[in-house]
Short mmCIF file of C-alpha atoms in Angstrom, two decimals:
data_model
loop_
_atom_site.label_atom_id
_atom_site.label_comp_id
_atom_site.label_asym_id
_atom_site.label_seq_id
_atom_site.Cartn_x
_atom_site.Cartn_y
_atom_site.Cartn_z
CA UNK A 1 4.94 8.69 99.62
CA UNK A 2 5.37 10.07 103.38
CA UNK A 3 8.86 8.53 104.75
CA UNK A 4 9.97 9.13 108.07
CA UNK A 5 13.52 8.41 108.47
CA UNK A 6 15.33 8.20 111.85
CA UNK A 7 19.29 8.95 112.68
CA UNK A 8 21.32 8.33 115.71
CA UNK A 9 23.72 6.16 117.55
CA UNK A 10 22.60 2.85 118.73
CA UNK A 11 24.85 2.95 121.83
CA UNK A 12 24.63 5.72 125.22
CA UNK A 13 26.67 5.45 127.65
CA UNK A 14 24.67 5.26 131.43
CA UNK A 15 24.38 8.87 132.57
CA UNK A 16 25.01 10.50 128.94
CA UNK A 17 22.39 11.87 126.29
CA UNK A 18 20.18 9.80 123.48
CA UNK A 19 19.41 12.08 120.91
CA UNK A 20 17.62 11.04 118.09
CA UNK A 21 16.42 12.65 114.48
CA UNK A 22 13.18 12.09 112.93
CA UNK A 23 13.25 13.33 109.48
CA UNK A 24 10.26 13.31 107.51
CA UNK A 25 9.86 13.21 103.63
CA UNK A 26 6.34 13.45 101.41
CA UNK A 27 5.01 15.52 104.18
CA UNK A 28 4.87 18.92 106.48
CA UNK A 29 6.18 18.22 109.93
CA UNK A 30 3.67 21.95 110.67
CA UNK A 31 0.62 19.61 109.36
CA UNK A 32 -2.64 20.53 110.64
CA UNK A 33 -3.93 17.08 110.51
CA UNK A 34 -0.84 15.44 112.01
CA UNK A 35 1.24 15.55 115.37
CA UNK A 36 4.67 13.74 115.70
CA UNK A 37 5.40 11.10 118.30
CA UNK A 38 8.39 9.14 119.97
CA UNK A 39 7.57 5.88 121.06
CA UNK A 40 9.76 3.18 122.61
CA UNK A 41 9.32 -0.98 123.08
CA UNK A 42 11.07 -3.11 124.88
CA UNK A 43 10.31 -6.54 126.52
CA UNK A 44 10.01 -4.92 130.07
CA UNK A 45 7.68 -1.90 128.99
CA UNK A 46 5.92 -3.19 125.85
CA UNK A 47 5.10 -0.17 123.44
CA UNK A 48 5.29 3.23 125.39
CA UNK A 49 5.08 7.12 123.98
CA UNK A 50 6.97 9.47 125.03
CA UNK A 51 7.02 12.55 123.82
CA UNK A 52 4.33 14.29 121.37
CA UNK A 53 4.71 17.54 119.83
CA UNK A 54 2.35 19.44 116.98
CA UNK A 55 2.69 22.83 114.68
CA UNK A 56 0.02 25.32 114.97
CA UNK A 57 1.63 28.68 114.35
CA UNK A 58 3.93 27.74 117.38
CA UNK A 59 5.44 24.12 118.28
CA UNK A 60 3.55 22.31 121.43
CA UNK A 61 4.94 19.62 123.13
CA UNK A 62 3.76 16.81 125.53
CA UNK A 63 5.54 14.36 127.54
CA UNK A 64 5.04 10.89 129.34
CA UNK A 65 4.75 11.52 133.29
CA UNK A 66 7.33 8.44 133.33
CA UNK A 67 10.09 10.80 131.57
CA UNK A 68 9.31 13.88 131.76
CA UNK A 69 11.92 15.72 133.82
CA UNK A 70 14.99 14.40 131.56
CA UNK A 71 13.50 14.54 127.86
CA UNK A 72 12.70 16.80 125.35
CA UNK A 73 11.11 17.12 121.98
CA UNK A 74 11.97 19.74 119.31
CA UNK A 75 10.44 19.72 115.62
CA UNK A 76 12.53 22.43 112.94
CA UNK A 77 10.17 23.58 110.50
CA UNK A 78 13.08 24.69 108.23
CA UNK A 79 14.40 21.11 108.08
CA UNK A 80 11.26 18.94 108.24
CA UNK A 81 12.34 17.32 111.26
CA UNK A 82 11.91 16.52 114.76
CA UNK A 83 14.22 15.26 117.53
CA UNK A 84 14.30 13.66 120.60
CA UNK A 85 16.71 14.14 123.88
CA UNK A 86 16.83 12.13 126.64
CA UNK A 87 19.33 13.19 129.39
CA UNK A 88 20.44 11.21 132.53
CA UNK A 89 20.24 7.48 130.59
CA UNK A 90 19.96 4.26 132.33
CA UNK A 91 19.97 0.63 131.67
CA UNK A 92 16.32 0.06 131.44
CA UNK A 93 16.47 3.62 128.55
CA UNK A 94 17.41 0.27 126.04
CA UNK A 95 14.53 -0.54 123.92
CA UNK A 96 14.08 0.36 119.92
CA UNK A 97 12.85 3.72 119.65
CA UNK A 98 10.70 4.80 116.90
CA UNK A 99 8.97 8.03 115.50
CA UNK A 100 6.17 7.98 114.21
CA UNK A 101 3.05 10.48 112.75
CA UNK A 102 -0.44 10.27 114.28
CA UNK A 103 -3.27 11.29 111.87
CA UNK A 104 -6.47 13.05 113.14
CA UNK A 105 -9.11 11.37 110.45
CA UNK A 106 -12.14 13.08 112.52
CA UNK A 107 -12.79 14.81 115.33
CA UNK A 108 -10.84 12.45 118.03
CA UNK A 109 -10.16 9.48 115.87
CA UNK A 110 -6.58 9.69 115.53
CA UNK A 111 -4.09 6.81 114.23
CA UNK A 112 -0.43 6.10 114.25
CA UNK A 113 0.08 5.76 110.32
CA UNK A 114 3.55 6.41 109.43
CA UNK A 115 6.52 5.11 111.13
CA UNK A 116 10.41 5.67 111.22
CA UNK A 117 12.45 2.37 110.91
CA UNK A 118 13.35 2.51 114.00
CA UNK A 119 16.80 2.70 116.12
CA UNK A 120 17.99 0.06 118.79
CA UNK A 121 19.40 2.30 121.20
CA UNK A 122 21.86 0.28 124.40
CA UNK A 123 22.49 2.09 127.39
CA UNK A 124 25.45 0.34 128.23
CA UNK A 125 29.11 1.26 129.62
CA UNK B 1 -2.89 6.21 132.22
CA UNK B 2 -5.80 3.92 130.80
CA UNK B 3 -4.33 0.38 130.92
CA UNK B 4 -4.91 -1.90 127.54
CA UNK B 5 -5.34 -5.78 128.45
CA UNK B 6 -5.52 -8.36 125.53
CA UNK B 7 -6.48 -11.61 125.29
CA UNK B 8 -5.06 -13.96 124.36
CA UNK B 9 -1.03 -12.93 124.79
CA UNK B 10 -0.58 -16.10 122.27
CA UNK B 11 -2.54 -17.50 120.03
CA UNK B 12 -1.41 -20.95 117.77
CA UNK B 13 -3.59 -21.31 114.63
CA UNK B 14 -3.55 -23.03 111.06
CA UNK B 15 -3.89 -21.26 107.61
CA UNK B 16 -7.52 -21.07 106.57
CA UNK B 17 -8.90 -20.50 110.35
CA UNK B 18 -10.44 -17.85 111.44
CA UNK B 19 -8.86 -16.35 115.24
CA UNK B 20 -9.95 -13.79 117.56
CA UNK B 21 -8.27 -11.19 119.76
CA UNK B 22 -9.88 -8.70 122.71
CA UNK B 23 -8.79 -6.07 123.86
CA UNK B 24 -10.15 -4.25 127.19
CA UNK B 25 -9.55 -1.06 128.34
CA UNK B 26 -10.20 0.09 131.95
CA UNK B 27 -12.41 2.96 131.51
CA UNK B 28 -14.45 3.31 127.96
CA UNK B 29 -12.27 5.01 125.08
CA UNK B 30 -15.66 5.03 123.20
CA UNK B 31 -14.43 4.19 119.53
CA UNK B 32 -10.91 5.37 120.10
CA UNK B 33 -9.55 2.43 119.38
CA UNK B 34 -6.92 1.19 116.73
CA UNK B 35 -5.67 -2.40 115.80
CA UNK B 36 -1.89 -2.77 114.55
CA UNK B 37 -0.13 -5.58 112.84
CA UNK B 38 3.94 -5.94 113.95
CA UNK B 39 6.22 -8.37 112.23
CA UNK B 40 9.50 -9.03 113.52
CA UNK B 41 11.85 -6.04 113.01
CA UNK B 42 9.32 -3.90 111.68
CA UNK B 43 7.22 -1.62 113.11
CA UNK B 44 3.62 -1.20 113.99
CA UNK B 45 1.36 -1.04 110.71
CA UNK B 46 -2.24 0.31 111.34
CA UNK B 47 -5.08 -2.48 110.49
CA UNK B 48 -8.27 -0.95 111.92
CA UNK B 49 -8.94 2.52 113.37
CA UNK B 50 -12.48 3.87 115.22
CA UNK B 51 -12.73 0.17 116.12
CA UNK B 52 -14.02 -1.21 113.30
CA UNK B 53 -13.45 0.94 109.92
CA UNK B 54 -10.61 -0.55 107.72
CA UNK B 55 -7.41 1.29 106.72
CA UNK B 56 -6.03 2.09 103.66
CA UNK B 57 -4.99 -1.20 101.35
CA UNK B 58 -5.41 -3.22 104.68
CA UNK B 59 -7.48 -6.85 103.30
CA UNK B 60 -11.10 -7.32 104.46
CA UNK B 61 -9.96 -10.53 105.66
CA UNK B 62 -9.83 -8.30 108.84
CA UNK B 63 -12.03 -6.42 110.96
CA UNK B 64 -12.84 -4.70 114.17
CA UNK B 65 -15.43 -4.23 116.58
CA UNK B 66 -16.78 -2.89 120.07
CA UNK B 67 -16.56 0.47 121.96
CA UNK B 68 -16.56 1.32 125.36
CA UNK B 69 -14.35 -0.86 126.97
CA UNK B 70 -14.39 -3.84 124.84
CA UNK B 71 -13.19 -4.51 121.69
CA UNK B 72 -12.28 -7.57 119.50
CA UNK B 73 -10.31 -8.33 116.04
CA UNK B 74 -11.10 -11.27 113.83
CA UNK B 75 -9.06 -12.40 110.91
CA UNK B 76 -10.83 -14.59 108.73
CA UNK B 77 -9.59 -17.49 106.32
CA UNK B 78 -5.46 -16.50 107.98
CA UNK B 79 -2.81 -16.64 105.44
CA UNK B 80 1.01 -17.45 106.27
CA UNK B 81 2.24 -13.27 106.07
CA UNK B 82 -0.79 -12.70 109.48
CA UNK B 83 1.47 -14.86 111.55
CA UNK B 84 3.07 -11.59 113.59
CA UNK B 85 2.03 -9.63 116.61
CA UNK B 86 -0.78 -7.58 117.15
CA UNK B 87 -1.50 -4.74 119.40
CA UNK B 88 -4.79 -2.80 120.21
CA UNK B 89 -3.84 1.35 121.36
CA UNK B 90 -6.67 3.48 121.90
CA UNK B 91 -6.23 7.39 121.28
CA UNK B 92 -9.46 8.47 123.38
CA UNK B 93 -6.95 10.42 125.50
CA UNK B 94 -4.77 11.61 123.48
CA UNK B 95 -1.61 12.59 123.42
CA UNK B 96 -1.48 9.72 126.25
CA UNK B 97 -1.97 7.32 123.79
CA UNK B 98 -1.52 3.88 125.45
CA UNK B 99 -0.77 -0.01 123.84
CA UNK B 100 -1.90 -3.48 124.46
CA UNK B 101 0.56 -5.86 125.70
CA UNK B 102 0.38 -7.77 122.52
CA UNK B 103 -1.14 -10.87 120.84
CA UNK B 104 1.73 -13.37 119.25
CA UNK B 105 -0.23 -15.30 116.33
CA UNK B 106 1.70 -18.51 115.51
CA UNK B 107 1.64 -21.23 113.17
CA UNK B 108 0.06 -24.08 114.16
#
């Protein structure tokens, strides 16, 4: 049974670092099939990804235009993880963030299958 | 980013009725497109994927169709556990995968 299990604190202060772990059991995070996703939700910005990143011989990584210059992805082969950072927090950073695995079933039909619990992270002081 | 609209954002039906939900997306995604169920606290499970094939375990009490830019979900004969929320994403450009607003299905 593939598990993905997420750790981290539920409360940033503004201006600090949220830095979440995705750790995945039942499965390879260096997949072929598979690439590894954070994805937010709150009221304001309904579901929203992130950050993407994949295994093929090398880690690649993708990020949402609306983050990109404070956040960061990282996936450890050696642990079967993958993490998140997001620097510079602000108020409207609080949502529950979740990880989650996308599945390639064919050639461009991909689906989010697996998902971490979740974390409610607060930006507040 | 291709922007996901869905119709109805609420929807109040009985058990036994049959309810549908569109999604529209503003440039085609082909068959890119992928239904999920959310119940409070929980997150996203997948229902349909390619518009209209059935996941794993998921009753045929649902299903999916369109492609291009228009796509629906109809659950037949609703039981009590399909009251939850329901969101269309389409992966046709991938990795910017983008999400529906959301469809609330409530008891009637």
């Amino acid at each position: 049974q593939v598990q993905l299990q997420q750790s981290g604190p539920g409360l940033v202060k503004p201006s600090q670092t949220l830095s979440l772990t995705c750790a995945l059991s039942g499965d390879s995070v260096a997949s072929n099939s598979a690439a590894w996703y954070w994805i937010r939700q709150s009221p304001s910005r309904g579901l929203e990804w992130l950050a993407r990143t994949y295994y093929k011989s090398r880690w690649y990584n993708d990020y949402a235009e609306s983050v990109r210059s404070r956040i960061s992805i990282n996936g450890d082969t050696s642990k079967n993880q993958f993490s998140l950072q997001l620097n510079s927090v602000i108020p409207e950073d609080t949502a529950m963030y979740y990880c989650a695995r996308i599945e390639t079933l064919a050639r461009g039909i991909s689906t989010f299958d697996i998902w971490g619990q979740g974390t409610m992270v607060t930006v507040s002081s | 980013d291709i922007q996901m609209t869905q119709s109805p954002s609420s929807l109040s039906a009985s058990v036994g009725d049959r309810v549908t939900i569109t999604c529209r997306a503003s440039q085609s995604v082909m068959n890119y497109l992928n239904w999920y169920q959310q119940r409070p606290g929980k997150a996203p499970n997948v229902l349909i994927y390619a518009a209209s094939r059935l996941h794993n375990g998921v009753p045929s009490r649902f299903s999916g169709s369109g492609s291009g830019t228009d796509f629906t979900l109809t659950i037949s004969n609703l039981q009590p556990e399909d009251f939850a929320t329901y969101y269309c994403q389409q992966s046709y450009d991938t990795p910017r995968v983008t999400f529906g607003q959301g469809t609330r299905l409530e008891i009637k």
